[in-house]
């Protein structure tokens, strides 16, 4: 589904990614771990097409198409979803209005008619329940005045509604207490299917207690220095990143 | 009504006429220039009573001694007031486009985006259909229903002739002839506008609208509107200039006066989209308008809501004089400027009565190379015990070539006053745009959504159908503002 080959990228003239090669098949969950500054979030940003992140080499193929050639909204239309580490606030735009616009953008891109109000509301209610969020949360402005944890739940709520093919979640666990972490994990697990893949970017192993990954990668200084299975994450928790990078973490 | 050359000549023959008037007469427009004869001509064309003509001439004398205001944060070349024609009857429909094929496709594209139905597009574009394009026709449609309620809604010219006893005491009582340069000019030469009278205890059964005023392609530059709400009455009035007009720089100097007596309420909403000029700042309307409401009675309320997206230069401060005790003034404004537009707009809240309250919510959105200013005055006079004002003034910048300025003035002469002022300036952030785009929204849809969210507080004050239209209008106005 996703083939990343020797990807190089820089931000503000500083090289961050120094040759990432990674292959994600449909149905798989990959965890990308690494110390701060290793390039994890940059990888997520490049995959979603964030402006300011310049790809200087390599390629990314998504379902056989050149992902890097697509605008952010085209990537979304093709089923790529980025869960933000710091979701932004859009004051005055109600969460439900925003969600509906996003759902309809996806449907329009697939050549489907816009969703009718009743079906939308039904799906939204179900998703809210899964995320343990109150109805009130969708009447408020997008992330407006939300706590850190509420923002993260809202990201997963959007993902549940948009049902992407590839979910790239950037430190979705940061700032979450243990209960919220469970809810977020539940939301992601609910979407796991043989047609869908996830890339979870995380600093801590604890997220993986809730979402079992198929593959774990360790990123350091812009390169993948180790790939393994769930055991690798557990070992990391035990020994720290210094174990692999050769420094004290 | 049309003015043929013959008619004008006939008229001139019967009057004393000063030199220079006859030259360059068009078939439907009097020669440029302003002098007492032109004013007499206008007054005579409208069959006005003598007092009205005297009033106009008095205004003209005042105007002669005045100079155009220079304090606003706008710049435009000096206007040659002798180069303007002050009476222009609608061109005959025969001169207009015969079908939509003859209308500027860009104009039609805009109507399309605004969701205006085809029949209405024809009307707006001035295509010859049997239709009368002014506020009078709108009034006519509902005349019976309004008459049953005792409401008078007609053109100001008709009102001067048919209801002088209602017009005379109020005309100029809120905006005096010599109030400012443009108001004086308007008082001398106004040619159109609406009159609304709501008698005691009546709640106007429908929203009054002058939605089609824009159709008067060749007139209406100097409108004058007067709304009088008697004791315990209520009226909501909508003014829409929702079609862009293709034209040279044109002066539009209107005056609007509102009078609310005891316990009366007037809600006045405007969606203004006069032609703003092209992408390079060529053409467009100079929109120099004086709007003022007088809360003359106790417990009265006047509320202004405006969405200003058009005009090349805007100079406009819808204001409230809170004379009656416990009276309430409100001003909700969204001003959008793009390309080379300039807007200096805001309000004045003059607190005279006890326990008077005012609310100001101003949302300014600047894009392109445009420049806009919020200018607001809150004055608490010595007698205004217990007055309160709350002002929120937010600016949103799109791009880095535009400017937004805030000029708040306060004059407090009573120490019991409580004033609150909040102001913010923000930019549409890259982060917000990227967030929307990564959820599948195109860049322009994303900008439109963010801006609509920013304006929500004001839009919710608008009547429903206007709010929808205002949202669409915003999207059209900001087209091409990013990227």
mmCIF file of N, CA and C in Angstrom, chain B residues 189-314:
data_model
loop_
_atom_site.group_PDB
_atom_site.id
_atom_site.type_symbol
_atom_site.label_atom_id
_atom_site.label_comp_id
_atom_site.label_asym_id
_atom_site.label_seq_id
_atom_site.Cartn_x
_atom_site.Cartn_y
_atom_site.Cartn_z
ATOM 1 N N UNK B 189 -29.019 67.108 -3.102
ATOM 2 C CA UNK B 189 -29.300 66.496 -4.412
ATOM 3 C C UNK B 189 -29.930 65.103 -4.365
ATOM 4 N N UNK B 190 -30.336 64.612 -3.189
ATOM 5 C CA UNK B 190 -30.821 63.217 -3.139
ATOM 6 C C UNK B 190 -31.966 63.015 -4.126
ATOM 7 N N UNK B 191 -31.935 61.847 -4.760
ATOM 8 C CA UNK B 191 -32.916 61.603 -5.807
ATOM 9 C C UNK B 191 -33.758 60.365 -5.550
ATOM 10 N N UNK B 192 -33.355 59.538 -4.618
ATOM 11 C CA UNK B 192 -34.114 58.316 -4.405
ATOM 12 C C UNK B 192 -33.940 57.839 -2.976
ATOM 13 N N UNK B 193 -34.577 56.732 -2.668
ATOM 14 C CA UNK B 193 -34.462 56.198 -1.325
ATOM 15 C C UNK B 193 -35.818 55.761 -0.824
ATOM 16 N N UNK B 194 -35.859 55.267 0.394
ATOM 17 C CA UNK B 194 -37.093 54.705 0.933
ATOM 18 C C UNK B 194 -37.562 55.469 2.156
ATOM 19 N N UNK B 195 -38.871 55.378 2.370
ATOM 20 C CA UNK B 195 -39.460 55.923 3.581
ATOM 21 C C UNK B 195 -40.272 54.815 4.241
ATOM 22 N N UNK B 196 -40.046 54.646 5.532
ATOM 23 C CA UNK B 196 -40.786 53.632 6.271
ATOM 24 C C UNK B 196 -41.371 54.292 7.512
ATOM 25 N N UNK B 197 -42.656 54.045 7.733
ATOM 26 C CA UNK B 197 -43.306 54.566 8.928
ATOM 27 C C UNK B 197 -44.086 53.444 9.587
ATOM 28 N N UNK B 198 -43.741 53.166 10.830
ATOM 29 C CA UNK B 198 -44.446 52.104 11.569
ATOM 30 C C UNK B 198 -45.210 52.797 12.702
ATOM 31 N N UNK B 199 -46.539 52.744 12.648
ATOM 32 C CA UNK B 199 -47.304 53.451 13.680
ATOM 33 C C UNK B 199 -47.240 52.772 15.048
ATOM 34 N N UNK B 200 -47.733 53.506 16.039
ATOM 35 C CA UNK B 200 -47.717 53.042 17.437
ATOM 36 C C UNK B 200 -48.165 51.600 17.593
ATOM 37 N N UNK B 201 -47.408 50.841 18.339
ATOM 38 C CA UNK B 201 -47.847 49.506 18.723
ATOM 39 C C UNK B 201 -47.847 48.467 17.613
ATOM 40 N N UNK B 202 -47.356 48.827 16.432
ATOM 41 C CA UNK B 202 -47.424 47.873 15.319
ATOM 42 C C UNK B 202 -46.101 47.128 15.165
ATOM 43 N N UNK B 203 -46.211 45.846 15.019
ATOM 44 C CA UNK B 203 -45.057 45.043 14.696
ATOM 45 C C UNK B 203 -45.142 44.778 13.197
ATOM 46 N N UNK B 204 -44.214 45.315 12.444
ATOM 47 C CA UNK B 204 -44.286 45.206 10.990
ATOM 48 C C UNK B 204 -44.395 43.735 10.606
ATOM 49 N N UNK B 205 -45.441 43.371 9.825
ATOM 50 C CA UNK B 205 -45.735 41.949 9.593
ATOM 51 C C UNK B 205 -44.708 41.233 8.720
ATOM 52 N N UNK B 206 -43.796 41.973 8.098
ATOM 53 C CA UNK B 206 -42.786 41.286 7.273
ATOM 54 C C UNK B 206 -41.507 42.090 7.289
ATOM 55 N N UNK B 207 -40.433 41.445 6.868
ATOM 56 C CA UNK B 207 -39.179 42.168 6.775
ATOM 57 C C UNK B 207 -39.216 43.019 5.523
ATOM 58 N N UNK B 208 -38.911 44.281 5.662
ATOM 59 C CA UNK B 208 -38.918 45.181 4.522
ATOM 60 C C UNK B 208 -37.544 45.133 3.860
ATOM 61 N N UNK B 209 -37.574 45.136 2.537
ATOM 62 C CA UNK B 209 -36.315 44.931 1.850
ATOM 63 C C UNK B 209 -36.193 45.808 0.627
ATOM 64 N N UNK B 210 -35.018 46.283 0.372
ATOM 65 C CA UNK B 210 -34.744 46.980 -0.887
ATOM 66 C C UNK B 210 -33.678 46.213 -1.636
ATOM 67 N N UNK B 211 -33.875 44.931 -1.668
ATOM 68 C CA UNK B 211 -32.927 43.999 -2.272
ATOM 69 C C UNK B 211 -32.532 44.367 -3.689
ATOM 70 N N UNK B 212 -33.471 44.930 -4.449
ATOM 71 C CA UNK B 212 -33.201 45.128 -5.870
ATOM 72 C C UNK B 212 -32.664 46.507 -6.227
ATOM 73 N N UNK B 213 -32.325 47.249 -5.237
ATOM 74 C CA UNK B 213 -31.924 48.615 -5.517
ATOM 75 C C UNK B 213 -30.749 48.697 -6.497
ATOM 76 N N UNK B 214 -29.904 47.717 -6.459
ATOM 77 C CA UNK B 214 -28.721 47.686 -7.331
ATOM 78 C C UNK B 214 -29.099 47.767 -8.808
ATOM 79 N N UNK B 215 -30.325 47.345 -9.145
ATOM 80 C CA UNK B 215 -30.739 47.309 -10.543
ATOM 81 C C UNK B 215 -30.753 48.670 -11.201
ATOM 82 N N UNK B 216 -30.866 49.679 -10.388
ATOM 83 C CA UNK B 216 -30.902 51.014 -10.966
ATOM 84 C C UNK B 216 -29.481 51.367 -11.366
ATOM 85 N N UNK B 217 -29.098 50.839 -12.507
ATOM 86 C CA UNK B 217 -27.710 50.968 -12.929
ATOM 87 C C UNK B 217 -27.253 52.411 -13.081
ATOM 88 N N UNK B 218 -28.182 53.270 -13.431
ATOM 89 C CA UNK B 218 -27.766 54.626 -13.758
ATOM 90 C C UNK B 218 -28.238 55.685 -12.776
ATOM 91 N N UNK B 219 -28.867 55.263 -11.697
ATOM 92 C CA UNK B 219 -29.332 56.242 -10.716
ATOM 93 C C UNK B 219 -28.992 55.761 -9.315
ATOM 94 N N UNK B 220 -29.526 56.459 -8.357
ATOM 95 C CA UNK B 220 -29.420 55.978 -6.983
ATOM 96 C C UNK B 220 -28.085 56.228 -6.335
ATOM 97 N N UNK B 221 -27.349 57.135 -6.853
ATOM 98 C CA UNK B 221 -26.073 57.470 -6.254
ATOM 99 C C UNK B 221 -26.219 58.279 -4.964
ATOM 100 N N UNK B 222 -27.365 58.959 -4.868
ATOM 101 C CA UNK B 222 -27.601 59.806 -3.692
ATOM 102 C C UNK B 222 -28.947 59.446 -3.072
ATOM 103 N N UNK B 223 -28.979 58.267 -2.447
ATOM 104 C CA UNK B 223 -30.241 57.850 -1.851
ATOM 105 C C UNK B 223 -30.380 58.459 -0.471
ATOM 106 N N UNK B 224 -31.630 58.561 -0.082
ATOM 107 C CA UNK B 224 -31.909 59.043 1.273
ATOM 108 C C UNK B 224 -33.014 58.166 1.843
ATOM 109 N N UNK B 225 -32.740 57.574 2.973
ATOM 110 C CA UNK B 225 -33.714 56.680 3.585
ATOM 111 C C UNK B 225 -34.071 57.200 4.966
ATOM 112 N N UNK B 226 -35.354 57.141 5.264
ATOM 113 C CA UNK B 226 -35.842 57.609 6.567
ATOM 114 C C UNK B 226 -36.782 56.551 7.123
ATOM 115 N N UNK B 227 -36.492 56.090 8.311
ATOM 116 C CA UNK B 227 -37.358 55.102 8.963
ATOM 117 C C UNK B 227 -37.799 55.658 10.310
ATOM 118 N N UNK B 228 -39.094 55.705 10.511
ATOM 119 C CA UNK B 228 -39.631 56.198 11.777
ATOM 120 C C UNK B 228 -40.438 55.082 12.427
ATOM 121 N N UNK B 229 -40.037 54.699 13.636
ATOM 122 C CA UNK B 229 -40.787 53.684 14.381
ATOM 123 C C UNK B 229 -41.416 54.363 15.590
ATOM 124 N N UNK B 230 -42.746 54.434 15.573
ATOM 125 C CA UNK B 230 -43.437 55.070 16.698
ATOM 126 C C UNK B 230 -43.401 54.176 17.936
ATOM 127 N N UNK B 231 -44.035 54.680 18.990
ATOM 128 C CA UNK B 231 -43.998 53.995 20.287
ATOM 129 C C UNK B 231 -44.378 52.515 20.159
ATOM 130 N N UNK B 232 -43.607 51.674 20.785
ATOM 131 C CA UNK B 232 -43.868 50.225 20.896
ATOM 132 C C UNK B 232 -43.944 49.504 19.548
ATOM 133 N N UNK B 233 -43.401 50.094 18.517
ATOM 134 C CA UNK B 233 -43.439 49.414 17.219
ATOM 135 C C UNK B 233 -42.120 48.675 16.976
ATOM 136 N N UNK B 234 -42.138 47.861 15.925
ATOM 137 C CA UNK B 234 -40.968 47.036 15.638
ATOM 138 C C UNK B 234 -40.844 46.868 14.133
ATOM 139 N N UNK B 235 -39.635 47.028 13.615
ATOM 140 C CA UNK B 235 -39.436 46.808 12.181
ATOM 141 C C UNK B 235 -38.031 46.276 11.910
ATOM 142 N N UNK B 236 -37.949 45.371 10.938
ATOM 143 C CA UNK B 236 -36.654 44.880 10.473
ATOM 144 C C UNK B 236 -36.531 45.232 8.997
ATOM 145 N N UNK B 237 -35.484 45.922 8.675
ATOM 146 C CA UNK B 237 -35.314 46.457 7.317
ATOM 147 C C UNK B 237 -34.023 45.916 6.729
ATOM 148 N N UNK B 238 -34.098 45.388 5.519
ATOM 149 C CA UNK B 238 -32.917 44.822 4.875
ATOM 150 C C UNK B 238 -32.550 45.637 3.666
ATOM 151 N N UNK B 239 -31.288 45.879 3.515
ATOM 152 C CA UNK B 239 -30.831 46.643 2.370
ATOM 153 C C UNK B 239 -29.754 45.807 1.703
ATOM 154 N N UNK B 240 -30.022 45.402 0.485
ATOM 155 C CA UNK B 240 -29.041 44.548 -0.192
ATOM 156 C C UNK B 240 -28.520 45.195 -1.446
ATOM 157 N N UNK B 241 -27.227 45.247 -1.556
ATOM 158 C CA UNK B 241 -26.601 45.718 -2.794
ATOM 159 C C UNK B 241 -25.744 44.544 -3.213
ATOM 160 N N UNK B 242 -26.398 43.462 -3.575
ATOM 161 C CA UNK B 242 -25.685 42.197 -3.663
ATOM 162 C C UNK B 242 -25.172 41.856 -5.045
ATOM 163 N N UNK B 243 -25.286 42.765 -5.994
ATOM 164 C CA UNK B 243 -24.729 42.459 -7.299
ATOM 165 C C UNK B 243 -23.600 43.414 -7.627
ATOM 166 N N UNK B 244 -22.492 42.882 -8.071
ATOM 167 C CA UNK B 244 -21.403 43.773 -8.442
ATOM 168 C C UNK B 244 -21.788 44.574 -9.668
ATOM 169 N N UNK B 245 -21.314 45.763 -9.735
ATOM 170 C CA UNK B 245 -21.677 46.642 -10.824
ATOM 171 C C UNK B 245 -20.405 46.985 -11.584
ATOM 172 N N UNK B 246 -20.479 46.913 -12.894
ATOM 173 C CA UNK B 246 -19.301 47.239 -13.708
ATOM 174 C C UNK B 246 -19.367 48.713 -14.048
ATOM 175 N N UNK B 247 -18.418 49.479 -13.577
ATOM 176 C CA UNK B 247 -18.537 50.922 -13.797
ATOM 177 C C UNK B 247 -17.203 51.634 -13.586
ATOM 178 N N UNK B 248 -17.212 52.908 -13.930
ATOM 179 C CA UNK B 248 -16.085 53.780 -13.604
ATOM 180 C C UNK B 248 -16.153 54.075 -12.111
ATOM 181 N N UNK B 249 -15.145 54.781 -11.607
ATOM 182 C CA UNK B 249 -15.257 55.262 -10.239
ATOM 183 C C UNK B 249 -16.514 56.108 -10.136
ATOM 184 N N UNK B 250 -17.336 55.775 -9.179
ATOM 185 C CA UNK B 250 -18.594 56.498 -9.039
ATOM 186 C C UNK B 250 -18.801 56.847 -7.596
ATOM 187 N N UNK B 251 -19.371 58.018 -7.370
ATOM 188 C CA UNK B 251 -19.626 58.450 -5.999
ATOM 189 C C UNK B 251 -21.007 57.991 -5.558
ATOM 190 N N UNK B 252 -21.041 57.352 -4.411
ATOM 191 C CA UNK B 252 -22.309 56.934 -3.835
ATOM 192 C C UNK B 252 -22.363 57.548 -2.439
ATOM 193 N N UNK B 253 -23.154 58.593 -2.285
ATOM 194 C CA UNK B 253 -23.204 59.285 -0.995
ATOM 195 C C UNK B 253 -24.628 59.246 -0.475
ATOM 196 N N UNK B 254 -24.917 58.220 0.295
ATOM 197 C CA UNK B 254 -26.273 58.043 0.809
ATOM 198 C C UNK B 254 -26.377 58.559 2.239
ATOM 199 N N UNK B 255 -27.620 58.826 2.650
ATOM 200 C CA UNK B 255 -27.894 59.168 4.048
ATOM 201 C C UNK B 255 -29.042 58.275 4.517
ATOM 202 N N UNK B 256 -28.866 57.683 5.683
ATOM 203 C CA UNK B 256 -29.944 56.900 6.281
ATOM 204 C C UNK B 256 -30.204 57.448 7.674
ATOM 205 N N UNK B 257 -31.467 57.759 7.947
ATOM 206 C CA UNK B 257 -31.853 58.255 9.272
ATOM 207 C C UNK B 257 -32.881 57.304 9.876
ATOM 208 N N UNK B 258 -32.655 56.932 11.119
ATOM 209 C CA UNK B 258 -33.619 56.082 11.828
ATOM 210 C C UNK B 258 -34.068 56.815 13.086
ATOM 211 N N UNK B 259 -35.362 56.743 13.350
ATOM 212 C CA UNK B 259 -35.881 57.348 14.579
ATOM 213 C C UNK B 259 -36.714 56.298 15.310
ATOM 214 N N UNK B 260 -36.330 55.984 16.538
ATOM 215 C CA UNK B 260 -37.092 55.033 17.352
ATOM 216 C C UNK B 260 -37.652 55.774 18.564
ATOM 217 N N UNK B 261 -38.984 55.775 18.673
ATOM 218 C CA UNK B 261 -39.612 56.424 19.831
ATOM 219 C C UNK B 261 -39.711 55.423 20.993
ATOM 220 N N UNK B 262 -40.418 55.790 22.046
ATOM 221 C CA UNK B 262 -40.453 54.955 23.264
ATOM 222 C C UNK B 262 -40.729 53.479 22.947
ATOM 223 N N UNK B 263 -39.923 52.605 23.496
ATOM 224 C CA UNK B 263 -40.117 51.152 23.402
ATOM 225 C C UNK B 263 -40.130 50.616 21.970
ATOM 226 N N UNK B 264 -39.671 51.402 21.029
ATOM 227 C CA UNK B 264 -39.660 50.926 19.634
ATOM 228 C C UNK B 264 -38.326 50.256 19.325
ATOM 229 N N UNK B 265 -38.348 49.409 18.289
ATOM 230 C CA UNK B 265 -37.111 48.727 17.916
ATOM 231 C C UNK B 265 -36.949 48.724 16.398
ATOM 232 N N UNK B 266 -35.769 49.123 15.952
ATOM 233 C CA UNK B 266 -35.463 49.086 14.516
ATOM 234 C C UNK B 266 -34.219 48.232 14.317
ATOM 235 N N UNK B 267 -34.349 47.278 13.425
ATOM 236 C CA UNK B 267 -33.194 46.450 13.074
ATOM 237 C C UNK B 267 -32.879 46.725 11.611
ATOM 238 N N UNK B 268 -31.698 47.175 11.334
ATOM 239 C CA UNK B 268 -31.341 47.580 9.979
ATOM 240 C C UNK B 268 -30.153 46.732 9.514
ATOM 241 N N UNK B 269 -30.359 45.934 8.482
ATOM 242 C CA UNK B 269 -29.283 45.055 8.006
ATOM 243 C C UNK B 269 -28.883 45.435 6.592
ATOM 244 N N UNK B 270 -27.605 45.412 6.353
ATOM 245 C CA UNK B 270 -27.088 45.757 5.027
ATOM 246 C C UNK B 270 -26.136 44.678 4.545
ATOM 247 N N UNK B 271 -26.301 44.263 3.311
ATOM 248 C CA UNK B 271 -25.251 43.485 2.666
ATOM 249 C C UNK B 271 -24.820 44.307 1.461
ATOM 250 N N UNK B 272 -23.638 44.861 1.548
ATOM 251 C CA UNK B 272 -23.184 45.812 0.544
ATOM 252 C C UNK B 272 -22.127 45.186 -0.338
ATOM 253 N N UNK B 273 -22.419 45.093 -1.621
ATOM 254 C CA UNK B 273 -21.431 44.554 -2.551
ATOM 255 C C UNK B 273 -21.382 45.394 -3.823
ATOM 256 N N UNK B 274 -21.246 46.695 -3.663
ATOM 257 C CA UNK B 274 -21.028 47.545 -4.822
ATOM 258 C C UNK B 274 -19.750 47.107 -5.517
ATOM 259 N N UNK B 275 -19.646 47.434 -6.775
ATOM 260 C CA UNK B 275 -18.469 47.028 -7.540
ATOM 261 C C UNK B 275 -17.185 47.548 -6.870
ATOM 262 N N UNK B 276 -16.251 46.656 -6.542
ATOM 263 C CA UNK B 276 -15.059 47.057 -5.795
ATOM 264 C C UNK B 276 -13.892 47.520 -6.663
ATOM 265 N N UNK B 277 -14.065 47.549 -7.966
ATOM 266 C CA UNK B 277 -12.921 47.810 -8.838
ATOM 267 C C UNK B 277 -12.303 46.493 -9.261
ATOM 268 N N UNK B 278 -11.442 46.534 -10.252
ATOM 269 C CA UNK B 278 -10.865 45.269 -10.725
ATOM 270 C C UNK B 278 -9.638 44.866 -9.902
ATOM 271 N N UNK B 279 -8.955 43.807 -10.360
ATOM 272 C CA UNK B 279 -7.821 43.280 -9.595
ATOM 273 C C UNK B 279 -6.702 44.308 -9.435
ATOM 274 N N UNK B 280 -6.652 45.266 -10.379
ATOM 275 C CA UNK B 280 -5.592 46.273 -10.320
ATOM 276 C C UNK B 280 -6.049 47.582 -9.680
ATOM 277 N N UNK B 281 -7.253 47.552 -9.114
ATOM 278 C CA UNK B 281 -7.727 48.747 -8.421
ATOM 279 C C UNK B 281 -8.339 49.782 -9.340
ATOM 280 N N UNK B 282 -8.685 49.357 -10.569
ATOM 281 C CA UNK B 282 -9.295 50.308 -11.498
ATOM 282 C C UNK B 282 -10.815 50.261 -11.335
ATOM 283 N N UNK B 283 -11.421 51.443 -11.288
ATOM 284 C CA UNK B 283 -12.868 51.512 -11.179
ATOM 285 C C UNK B 283 -13.348 51.227 -9.766
ATOM 286 N N UNK B 284 -14.658 51.103 -9.647
ATOM 287 C CA UNK B 284 -15.235 50.829 -8.336
ATOM 288 C C UNK B 284 -15.952 52.027 -7.759
ATOM 289 N N UNK B 285 -16.750 51.740 -6.729
ATOM 290 C CA UNK B 285 -17.607 52.765 -6.140
ATOM 291 C C UNK B 285 -16.911 53.414 -4.943
ATOM 292 N N UNK B 286 -17.059 54.747 -4.835
ATOM 293 C CA UNK B 286 -16.698 55.436 -3.596
ATOM 294 C C UNK B 286 -17.953 55.464 -2.735
ATOM 295 N N UNK B 287 -17.908 54.707 -1.672
ATOM 296 C CA UNK B 287 -19.104 54.526 -0.854
ATOM 297 C C UNK B 287 -18.999 55.387 0.404
ATOM 298 N N UNK B 288 -19.493 56.625 0.320
ATOM 299 C CA UNK B 288 -19.363 57.586 1.419
ATOM 300 C C UNK B 288 -20.743 57.828 2.019
ATOM 301 N N UNK B 289 -21.023 57.076 3.052
ATOM 302 C CA UNK B 289 -22.395 56.979 3.521
ATOM 303 C C UNK B 289 -22.525 57.427 4.970
ATOM 304 N N UNK B 290 -23.584 58.166 5.254
ATOM 305 C CA UNK B 290 -23.856 58.577 6.634
ATOM 306 C C UNK B 290 -25.111 57.869 7.109
ATOM 307 N N UNK B 291 -24.954 56.998 8.091
ATOM 308 C CA UNK B 291 -26.094 56.271 8.636
ATOM 309 C C UNK B 291 -26.145 56.532 10.127
ATOM 310 N N UNK B 292 -27.307 56.950 10.588
ATOM 311 C CA UNK B 292 -27.388 57.238 12.021
ATOM 312 C C UNK B 292 -28.787 56.928 12.531
ATOM 313 N N UNK B 293 -28.829 56.366 13.708
ATOM 314 C CA UNK B 293 -30.112 56.063 14.318
ATOM 315 C C UNK B 293 -30.249 56.854 15.612
ATOM 316 N N UNK B 294 -31.458 57.341 15.851
ATOM 317 C CA UNK B 294 -31.710 58.110 17.059
ATOM 318 C C UNK B 294 -32.676 57.324 17.938
ATOM 319 N N UNK B 295 -32.151 56.805 19.045
ATOM 320 C CA UNK B 295 -33.009 56.148 20.028
ATOM 321 C C UNK B 295 -33.647 57.268 20.850
ATOM 322 N N UNK B 296 -34.684 57.847 20.282
ATOM 323 C CA UNK B 296 -35.228 59.085 20.839
ATOM 324 C C UNK B 296 -36.057 58.796 22.082
ATOM 325 N N UNK B 297 -36.701 57.637 22.097
ATOM 326 C CA UNK B 297 -37.589 57.318 23.211
ATOM 327 C C UNK B 297 -36.928 56.409 24.232
ATOM 328 N N UNK B 298 -37.540 56.380 25.418
ATOM 329 C CA UNK B 298 -37.039 55.502 26.470
ATOM 330 C C UNK B 298 -37.212 54.047 26.035
ATOM 331 N N UNK B 299 -36.296 53.204 26.460
ATOM 332 C CA UNK B 299 -36.333 51.760 26.193
ATOM 333 C C UNK B 299 -36.342 51.422 24.709
ATOM 334 N N UNK B 300 -35.920 52.323 23.882
ATOM 335 C CA UNK B 300 -35.906 52.020 22.454
ATOM 336 C C UNK B 300 -34.607 51.288 22.105
ATOM 337 N N UNK B 301 -34.600 50.692 20.901
ATOM 338 C CA UNK B 301 -33.424 49.915 20.506
ATOM 339 C C UNK B 301 -33.182 50.042 19.008
ATOM 340 N N UNK B 302 -31.948 50.312 18.655
ATOM 341 C CA UNK B 302 -31.577 50.331 17.236
ATOM 342 C C UNK B 302 -30.372 49.424 17.043
ATOM 343 N N UNK B 303 -30.501 48.552 16.056
ATOM 344 C CA UNK B 303 -29.435 47.587 15.815
ATOM 345 C C UNK B 303 -29.000 47.655 14.355
ATOM 346 N N UNK B 304 -27.731 47.922 14.127
ATOM 347 C CA UNK B 304 -27.167 47.922 12.780
ATOM 348 C C UNK B 304 -26.406 46.626 12.561
ATOM 349 N N UNK B 305 -26.664 45.953 11.463
ATOM 350 C CA UNK B 305 -25.827 44.815 11.093
ATOM 351 C C UNK B 305 -25.374 45.050 9.665
ATOM 352 N N UNK B 306 -24.094 45.022 9.425
ATOM 353 C CA UNK B 306 -23.640 45.259 8.063
ATOM 354 C C UNK B 306 -22.593 44.235 7.637
ATOM 355 N N UNK B 307 -22.714 43.818 6.394
ATOM 356 C CA UNK B 307 -21.688 42.992 5.770
ATOM 357 C C UNK B 307 -21.209 43.781 4.562
ATOM 358 N N UNK B 308 -20.001 44.270 4.649
ATOM 359 C CA UNK B 308 -19.474 45.166 3.629
ATOM 360 C C UNK B 308 -18.386 44.440 2.854
ATOM 361 N N UNK B 309 -18.686 44.090 1.617
ATOM 362 C CA UNK B 309 -17.647 43.401 0.844
ATOM 363 C C UNK B 309 -17.257 44.186 -0.399
ATOM 364 N N UNK B 310 -18.074 45.137 -0.781
ATOM 365 C CA UNK B 310 -17.827 45.819 -2.045
ATOM 366 C C UNK B 310 -17.224 47.195 -1.886
ATOM 367 N N UNK B 311 -17.281 47.971 -2.954
ATOM 368 C CA UNK B 311 -16.793 49.350 -3.038
ATOM 369 C C UNK B 311 -15.267 49.443 -3.073
ATOM 370 N N UNK B 312 -14.785 50.410 -3.856
ATOM 371 C CA UNK B 312 -13.347 50.648 -3.923
ATOM 372 C C UNK B 312 -12.875 51.350 -2.655
ATOM 373 N N UNK B 313 -13.650 52.358 -2.242
ATOM 374 C CA UNK B 313 -13.331 53.087 -1.008
ATOM 375 C C UNK B 313 -14.609 53.198 -0.187
ATOM 376 N N UNK B 314 -14.524 52.802 1.074
ATOM 377 C CA UNK B 314 -15.694 52.883 1.951
ATOM 378 C C UNK B 314 -15.410 53.828 3.113
#
